[in-house]
Amino acid sequence: MRIVVLAGGIGGARFLRGLREIARERGVTDITVIGNTGDDIHLFGLKVCPDLDTVMYTLGGGIDEEQGWGRADESFRVKEELAAYGVGPDWFGLGDRDFATHIVRTQMLAAGYPLSAVTEALCDRWQPGVRLLPMSDDRIETHVAITVPEGEPGAGERKAVHFQEYWVRLRAGVEAHAVVPVGAERAEPAPGVLEAIAAADVVLFPPSNPVVSIGTILAVPGIREAVAEAGVPVVGLSPIVGDAPVRGMADKVLAAVGVEATAAAVAEHYGSGLLDGWLVDTVDAGALARVEAAGIRCRAVPLLMTDLAATARMAGDALDLAAEVRA
Ligand code: GDP
Ligand code: CA
């Protein structure tokens, strides 16, 4: 069985750890991950791919477990030195070990390798146990239209900022009017992406951000169509539990695209043209009827990734629902 997963950062990566476990138990070895690169940012002359790295470090055993991103056992000497030169931004946390990844990536890109080849080379070290593909080799950057907050230059004016500035510096604390994957319309899926979807037996949407992670991947021309037309079960897991994101601020970007932060509304946002099955948490069992009325098979199961065993059960439930809609 071939499994394709569209993944963002922390939610996607943690889910993948459970999926890899249950797949191993069930004798499945073929997992392809299509990673979000809309969060990518250039900092200090380096190309940083936060979501690809979160997946790579999490599955490769190098992640800071508590934080969910960045390297374990990290230090911040380079950051301190940059600050001493007055060179910013100071709001994006890049540790010394993490810097090495970005240096290697940037060096390879400068030598002419596409991001997909660079990602493969980085994964040679980390051995994530899945094939990790960036959604595209082309540059795509998610921007968020905001109103500049009080106390900052241009207060009250509208402007577009990089997703990381909105998410990390402003902590999604200002209203987002729109979310735009800049460059997506001209981008092409990375080599292997459409092929993997076409060859898949099941496509999974992990509990990743529906707007700025999975939504951005689906914005690359050809990917949404390939998923919709693959003719195999597409099953998602809700990142919203009890009408709130389990972690982070997904409700803010959902509001920007006019979607309420509920498990049912997110399923409807993807729609039955894309989704065949949807898992909601047991606390949201009341949403079942609404999701099924939208033409999407729905089940309520525990959806908190508290440990590997619980996460593996979630992934198993998603595969079971896929088998059910296939039958
Ligand atoms: P990011 O790129 O680091 O923001 O990560 P993702 O887009 O992959 O995932 C973020 C989403 O994961 C958030 O909307 C969270 O609500 C969701 N999430 C995190 N932990 C859990 C969990 O244990 N269970 C569920 N259902 N969702 C989770
Ligand atoms: Ca992300």
Short mmCIF file of C-alpha atoms and ligand atoms in Angstrom, two decimals:
data_model
loop_
_atom_site.label_atom_id
_atom_site.label_comp_id
_atom_site.label_asym_id
_atom_site.label_seq_id
_atom_site.Cartn_x
_atom_site.Cartn_y
_atom_site.Cartn_z
CA MET A 1 0.00 0.00 0.00
CA ARG A 2 1.25 3.45 -0.89
CA ILE A 3 0.37 6.33 1.39
CA VAL A 4 0.70 10.02 0.49
CA VAL A 5 0.49 12.66 3.21
CA LEU A 6 0.24 16.45 2.73
CA ALA A 7 2.01 17.90 5.74
CA GLY A 8 2.80 21.18 7.47
CA GLY A 9 5.13 21.45 10.45
CA ILE A 10 4.44 20.31 13.99
CA GLY A 11 0.99 18.73 13.56
CA GLY A 12 2.04 17.00 10.37
CA ALA A 13 5.36 15.79 11.74
CA ARG A 14 3.95 14.37 14.96
CA PHE A 15 1.19 12.59 13.04
CA LEU A 16 3.77 11.12 10.67
CA ARG A 17 5.64 9.57 13.55
CA GLY A 18 2.46 7.68 14.50
CA LEU A 19 1.72 6.81 10.89
CA ARG A 20 5.21 5.44 10.37
CA GLU A 21 4.69 3.24 13.44
CA ILE A 22 1.29 1.82 12.43
CA ALA A 23 2.44 1.40 8.82
CA ARG A 24 5.38 -0.66 10.04
CA GLU A 25 3.00 -2.84 12.09
CA ARG A 26 0.77 -3.33 9.08
CA GLY A 27 3.64 -4.08 6.73
CA VAL A 28 3.43 -0.83 4.75
CA THR A 29 6.75 0.77 3.88
CA ASP A 30 5.82 3.28 1.21
CA ILE A 31 5.01 6.71 2.67
CA THR A 32 5.52 9.86 0.63
CA VAL A 33 5.20 13.19 2.37
CA ILE A 34 4.46 16.33 0.37
CA GLY A 35 5.72 19.15 2.57
CA ASN A 36 4.58 22.75 2.77
CA THR A 37 7.17 25.28 1.63
CA GLY A 38 4.94 28.37 1.87
CA ASP A 39 6.48 29.08 5.30
CA ASP A 40 9.95 29.30 3.79
CA ILE A 41 11.89 32.46 4.47
CA HIS A 42 15.28 33.93 3.60
CA LEU A 43 17.15 35.04 6.70
CA PHE A 44 20.76 36.22 6.90
CA GLY A 45 21.22 35.14 3.30
CA LEU A 46 20.06 31.62 4.11
CA LYS A 47 17.09 29.67 2.86
CA VAL A 48 15.07 28.38 5.79
CA CYS A 49 12.34 25.74 5.26
CA PRO A 50 10.66 25.44 8.66
CA ASP A 51 8.04 22.83 7.81
CA LEU A 52 10.34 20.52 5.85
CA ASP A 53 12.87 20.71 8.66
CA THR A 54 10.28 20.04 11.35
CA VAL A 55 9.23 16.86 9.51
CA MET A 56 12.85 15.86 8.91
CA TYR A 57 14.04 16.49 12.47
CA THR A 58 10.94 14.93 14.07
CA LEU A 59 11.13 11.72 12.06
CA GLY A 60 14.92 11.69 12.22
CA GLY A 61 15.09 12.00 16.00
CA GLY A 62 16.68 15.45 16.06
CA ILE A 63 13.73 17.60 17.09
CA ASP A 64 13.39 19.65 20.25
CA GLU A 65 10.52 17.54 21.63
CA GLU A 66 9.13 20.12 24.00
CA GLN A 67 9.07 22.96 21.52
CA GLY A 68 8.09 20.84 18.53
CA TRP A 69 10.45 22.68 16.17
CA GLY A 70 14.19 23.30 16.00
CA ARG A 71 17.01 21.03 17.11
CA ALA A 72 17.32 19.17 20.37
CA ASP A 73 20.14 20.25 22.68
CA GLU A 74 20.39 23.58 20.87
CA SER A 75 22.50 26.66 21.61
CA PHE A 76 22.14 30.21 20.29
CA ARG A 77 25.67 31.61 20.01
CA VAL A 78 25.35 32.68 16.38
CA LYS A 79 22.10 34.48 17.15
CA GLU A 80 23.79 36.33 20.02
CA GLU A 81 26.66 37.37 17.77
CA LEU A 82 24.27 38.61 15.08
CA ALA A 83 22.42 40.63 17.71
CA ALA A 84 25.73 42.11 18.87
CA TYR A 85 26.19 43.41 15.32
CA GLY A 86 22.65 44.77 15.42
CA VAL A 87 21.72 42.46 12.56
CA GLY A 88 18.13 41.22 12.69
CA PRO A 89 15.51 40.00 12.66
CA ASP A 90 15.76 38.93 16.27
CA TRP A 91 12.29 37.40 16.47
CA PHE A 92 13.00 34.23 14.49
CA GLY A 93 14.74 31.57 16.57
CA LEU A 94 17.61 29.97 14.68
CA GLY A 95 19.91 27.85 16.80
CA ASP A 96 23.50 26.96 16.03
CA ARG A 97 22.79 23.37 15.02
CA ASP A 98 19.83 24.45 12.94
CA PHE A 99 22.01 27.05 11.16
CA ALA A 100 24.12 24.22 9.73
CA THR A 101 21.08 22.78 7.95
CA HIS A 102 20.31 26.14 6.37
CA ILE A 103 23.92 26.65 5.33
CA VAL A 104 24.06 23.27 3.62
CA ARG A 105 20.71 23.89 1.92
CA THR A 106 21.66 27.37 0.72
CA GLN A 107 25.02 26.18 -0.55
CA MET A 108 23.43 23.38 -2.57
CA LEU A 109 20.75 25.70 -3.97
CA ALA A 110 23.47 28.17 -5.00
CA ALA A 111 25.26 25.31 -6.76
CA GLY A 112 22.14 24.78 -8.83
CA TYR A 113 20.40 21.87 -7.14
CA PRO A 114 16.61 22.15 -6.90
CA LEU A 115 15.03 22.14 -3.43
CA SER A 116 13.74 18.60 -3.97
CA ALA A 117 17.29 17.32 -4.52
CA VAL A 118 18.55 19.33 -1.56
CA THR A 119 15.82 17.91 0.68
CA GLU A 120 16.74 14.40 -0.41
CA ALA A 121 20.39 15.09 0.42
CA LEU A 122 19.51 16.45 3.87
CA CYS A 123 17.31 13.40 4.49
CA ASP A 124 20.30 11.16 3.72
CA ARG A 125 21.57 12.18 7.09
CA TRP A 126 18.25 12.09 8.97
CA GLN A 127 16.76 8.90 7.50
CA PRO A 128 13.16 9.91 8.25
CA GLY A 129 11.80 6.58 6.99
CA VAL A 130 9.48 8.34 4.54
CA ARG A 131 10.12 10.01 1.20
CA LEU A 132 9.96 13.75 1.86
CA LEU A 133 9.22 15.96 -1.14
CA PRO A 134 8.77 19.72 -1.08
CA MET A 135 5.44 20.64 -2.70
CA SER A 136 7.39 22.64 -5.30
CA ASP A 137 10.93 23.56 -6.28
CA ASP A 138 9.67 27.05 -7.12
CA ARG A 139 9.68 29.86 -4.61
CA ILE A 140 6.33 30.33 -2.91
CA GLU A 141 5.92 32.53 0.14
CA THR A 142 2.73 32.90 2.11
CA HIS A 143 1.94 36.53 2.88
CA VAL A 144 -0.73 37.83 5.22
CA ALA A 145 -2.59 41.11 4.76
CA ILE A 146 -2.82 42.86 8.12
CA THR A 147 -3.58 46.25 9.60
CA VAL A 148 -0.33 47.62 11.07
CA PRO A 149 -0.76 47.63 14.86
CA GLU A 150 -0.60 50.75 17.06
CA GLY A 151 2.88 51.83 18.06
CA GLU A 152 4.47 50.69 14.80
CA PRO A 153 5.37 52.81 11.75
CA GLY A 154 2.34 53.13 9.47
CA ALA A 155 -0.08 52.17 12.25
CA GLY A 156 -3.62 51.68 10.95
CA GLU A 157 -2.52 51.10 7.36
CA ARG A 158 -3.00 47.84 5.56
CA LYS A 159 0.01 45.95 4.40
CA ALA A 160 1.15 42.46 3.51
CA VAL A 161 3.77 40.80 5.67
CA HIS A 162 5.57 37.49 5.37
CA PHE A 163 3.71 34.68 7.10
CA GLN A 164 6.54 34.25 9.61
CA GLU A 165 6.35 37.92 10.57
CA TYR A 166 2.60 37.58 11.16
CA TRP A 167 2.92 34.23 12.96
CA VAL A 168 6.14 34.54 14.93
CA ARG A 169 6.75 38.26 15.46
CA LEU A 170 3.12 39.35 15.76
CA ARG A 171 1.93 35.97 17.15
CA ALA A 172 -1.18 36.26 14.98
CA GLY A 173 -2.23 39.02 17.36
CA VAL A 174 -3.50 41.37 14.65
CA GLU A 175 -6.43 40.66 12.39
CA ALA A 176 -5.54 38.85 9.17
CA HIS A 177 -7.58 40.11 6.22
CA ALA A 178 -6.24 37.70 3.65
CA VAL A 179 -3.71 34.91 3.25
CA VAL A 180 -1.94 34.75 -0.11
CA PRO A 181 0.53 32.09 -1.27
CA VAL A 182 2.65 34.47 -3.33
CA GLY A 183 4.16 32.77 -6.36
CA ALA A 184 1.91 29.72 -6.18
CA GLU A 185 0.04 30.51 -9.38
CA ARG A 186 3.29 30.32 -11.39
CA ALA A 187 4.70 27.34 -9.51
CA GLU A 188 4.86 23.72 -10.54
CA PRO A 189 4.70 20.69 -8.29
CA ALA A 190 8.17 19.31 -7.50
CA PRO A 191 9.31 16.24 -9.43
CA GLY A 192 7.60 13.16 -8.04
CA VAL A 193 4.68 14.95 -6.39
CA LEU A 194 1.99 14.32 -9.01
CA GLU A 195 3.41 10.86 -9.69
CA ALA A 196 3.19 9.95 -6.00
CA ILE A 197 -0.43 11.14 -5.79
CA ALA A 198 -1.38 9.26 -8.94
CA ALA A 199 0.21 6.06 -7.61
CA ALA A 200 -1.22 6.38 -4.08
CA ASP A 201 -3.68 3.96 -2.51
CA VAL A 202 -4.69 6.53 0.08
CA VAL A 203 -4.09 10.25 0.61
CA LEU A 204 -4.07 11.59 4.17
CA PHE A 205 -4.44 15.13 5.49
CA PRO A 206 -2.85 15.06 8.96
CA PRO A 207 -4.01 17.51 11.64
CA SER A 208 -2.06 20.30 9.95
CA ASN A 209 -3.15 23.87 9.48
CA PRO A 210 -5.93 23.79 6.83
CA VAL A 211 -5.08 27.25 5.50
CA VAL A 212 -1.34 27.91 5.69
CA SER A 213 -0.10 24.31 5.53
CA ILE A 214 -2.47 22.03 3.59
CA GLY A 215 -4.22 24.96 1.88
CA THR A 216 -0.88 26.21 0.56
CA ILE A 217 0.12 22.78 -0.77
CA LEU A 218 -3.25 22.53 -2.54
CA ALA A 219 -2.66 25.99 -4.04
CA VAL A 220 0.19 24.70 -6.20
CA PRO A 221 -1.48 24.27 -9.60
CA GLY A 222 -2.13 20.61 -10.30
CA ILE A 223 -1.94 19.27 -6.75
CA ARG A 224 -5.58 19.85 -5.73
CA GLU A 225 -6.74 18.40 -9.05
CA ALA A 226 -4.45 15.38 -8.69
CA VAL A 227 -5.76 14.64 -5.19
CA ALA A 228 -9.38 15.10 -6.23
CA GLU A 229 -8.98 12.94 -9.30
CA ALA A 230 -6.70 10.24 -7.89
CA GLY A 231 -9.71 7.98 -7.42
CA VAL A 232 -8.47 6.78 -4.03
CA PRO A 233 -9.75 7.56 -0.54
CA VAL A 234 -8.72 10.95 0.83
CA VAL A 235 -9.03 11.06 4.61
CA GLY A 236 -8.29 13.96 6.94
CA LEU A 237 -7.91 14.39 10.70
CA SER A 238 -9.21 17.53 12.35
CA PRO A 239 -6.63 19.94 13.83
CA ILE A 240 -9.56 21.56 15.63
CA VAL A 241 -10.71 19.85 18.80
CA GLY A 242 -13.52 21.28 20.92
CA ASP A 243 -13.83 24.34 18.67
CA ALA A 244 -10.20 25.43 19.09
CA PRO A 245 -6.85 24.50 17.60
CA VAL A 246 -5.07 21.96 19.78
CA ARG A 247 -1.96 24.11 19.56
CA GLY A 248 -1.17 27.39 17.89
CA MET A 249 -3.41 29.94 16.23
CA ALA A 250 -5.06 28.20 13.30
CA ASP A 251 -8.36 29.87 14.25
CA LYS A 252 -6.88 33.24 13.20
CA VAL A 253 -6.06 32.18 9.65
CA LEU A 254 -9.31 30.23 9.35
CA ALA A 255 -11.13 33.48 10.20
CA ALA A 256 -9.17 35.23 7.44
CA VAL A 257 -10.65 32.84 4.88
CA GLY A 258 -14.12 32.99 6.43
CA VAL A 259 -14.13 29.55 8.04
CA GLU A 260 -15.20 29.04 11.64
CA ALA A 261 -12.82 27.14 13.91
CA THR A 262 -14.81 23.94 14.24
CA ALA A 263 -14.05 20.42 13.08
CA ALA A 264 -17.16 20.41 10.88
CA ALA A 265 -16.45 23.74 9.22
CA VAL A 266 -12.91 22.67 8.32
CA ALA A 267 -14.29 19.49 6.69
CA GLU A 268 -16.77 21.58 4.70
CA HIS A 269 -13.96 23.95 3.75
CA TYR A 270 -12.07 21.07 2.11
CA GLY A 271 -15.37 19.79 0.77
CA SER A 272 -16.57 16.45 -0.55
CA GLY A 273 -14.88 17.16 -3.88
CA LEU A 274 -11.60 16.58 -2.08
CA LEU A 275 -12.34 14.66 1.12
CA ASP A 276 -13.93 11.23 1.38
CA GLY A 277 -13.44 10.76 5.10
CA TRP A 278 -12.91 12.98 8.14
CA LEU A 279 -11.96 12.14 11.69
CA VAL A 280 -13.10 14.41 14.50
CA ASP A 281 -12.23 14.07 18.17
CA THR A 282 -14.69 12.31 20.46
CA VAL A 283 -15.53 15.66 22.10
CA ASP A 284 -16.79 16.78 18.68
CA ALA A 285 -19.00 13.73 18.07
CA GLY A 286 -21.88 16.19 17.72
CA ALA A 287 -20.35 17.33 14.41
CA LEU A 288 -20.78 13.92 12.74
CA ALA A 289 -24.20 14.55 11.23
CA ARG A 290 -23.16 17.88 9.74
CA VAL A 291 -20.02 16.44 8.14
CA GLU A 292 -21.89 13.45 6.74
CA ALA A 293 -24.58 15.79 5.41
CA ALA A 294 -21.76 17.45 3.44
CA GLY A 295 -21.09 14.10 1.77
CA ILE A 296 -18.01 13.18 3.83
CA ARG A 297 -17.83 9.95 5.86
CA CYS A 298 -17.11 10.93 9.45
CA ARG A 299 -16.01 9.13 12.63
CA ALA A 300 -15.28 10.42 16.13
CA VAL A 301 -12.10 9.01 17.73
CA PRO A 302 -9.52 10.39 20.18
CA LEU A 303 -7.40 12.88 18.24
CA LEU A 304 -4.87 14.08 20.80
CA MET A 305 -1.29 13.15 19.93
CA THR A 306 -0.29 12.73 23.55
CA ASP A 307 2.26 9.98 22.84
CA LEU A 308 3.41 7.70 20.05
CA ALA A 309 0.87 4.96 20.83
CA ALA A 310 -2.07 7.40 20.78
CA THR A 311 -0.79 8.95 17.57
CA ALA A 312 -0.34 5.55 15.93
CA ARG A 313 -3.94 4.68 16.85
CA MET A 314 -5.12 7.92 15.19
CA ALA A 315 -3.20 7.05 12.04
CA GLY A 316 -4.64 3.52 12.15
CA ASP A 317 -8.14 4.95 12.47
CA ALA A 318 -7.50 7.13 9.41
CA LEU A 319 -6.34 4.09 7.39
CA ASP A 320 -9.38 2.12 8.60
CA LEU A 321 -11.73 4.91 7.52
CA ALA A 322 -10.00 4.94 4.14
CA ALA A 323 -10.61 1.20 3.79
CA GLU A 324 -14.21 1.74 4.75
CA VAL A 325 -14.90 4.41 2.13
CA ARG A 326 -13.05 2.32 -0.46
CA ALA A 327 -15.35 -0.65 0.18
P1 GDP B 1 2.88 24.11 11.83
O1 GDP B 1 3.32 24.25 10.40
O2 GDP B 1 4.01 23.90 12.77
O3 GDP B 1 1.89 25.12 12.25
O4 GDP B 1 2.16 22.71 11.89
P2 GDP B 1 0.95 22.08 11.10
O5 GDP B 1 0.33 22.99 10.13
O6 GDP B 1 1.37 20.73 10.63
O7 GDP B 1 -0.01 21.77 12.30
C1 GDP B 1 -0.59 22.74 13.12
C2 GDP B 1 -1.91 22.21 13.63
O8 GDP B 1 -1.72 21.00 14.33
C3 GDP B 1 -2.58 23.15 14.57
O9 GDP B 1 -3.72 23.68 13.95
C4 GDP B 1 -2.97 22.29 15.78
O10 GDP B 1 -4.30 22.49 16.17
C5 GDP B 1 -2.77 20.88 15.25
N1 GDP B 1 -2.38 19.95 16.30
C6 GDP B 1 -1.27 20.00 17.07
N2 GDP B 1 -1.27 18.99 17.96
C7 GDP B 1 -2.41 18.27 17.74
C8 GDP B 1 -3.00 17.12 18.35
O11 GDP B 1 -2.46 16.51 19.28
N3 GDP B 1 -4.20 16.71 17.84
C9 GDP B 1 -4.84 17.33 16.81
N4 GDP B 1 -6.02 16.87 16.39
N5 GDP B 1 -4.32 18.43 16.23
C10 GDP B 1 -3.12 18.90 16.68
CA CA B 2 4.18 25.77 9.13
#
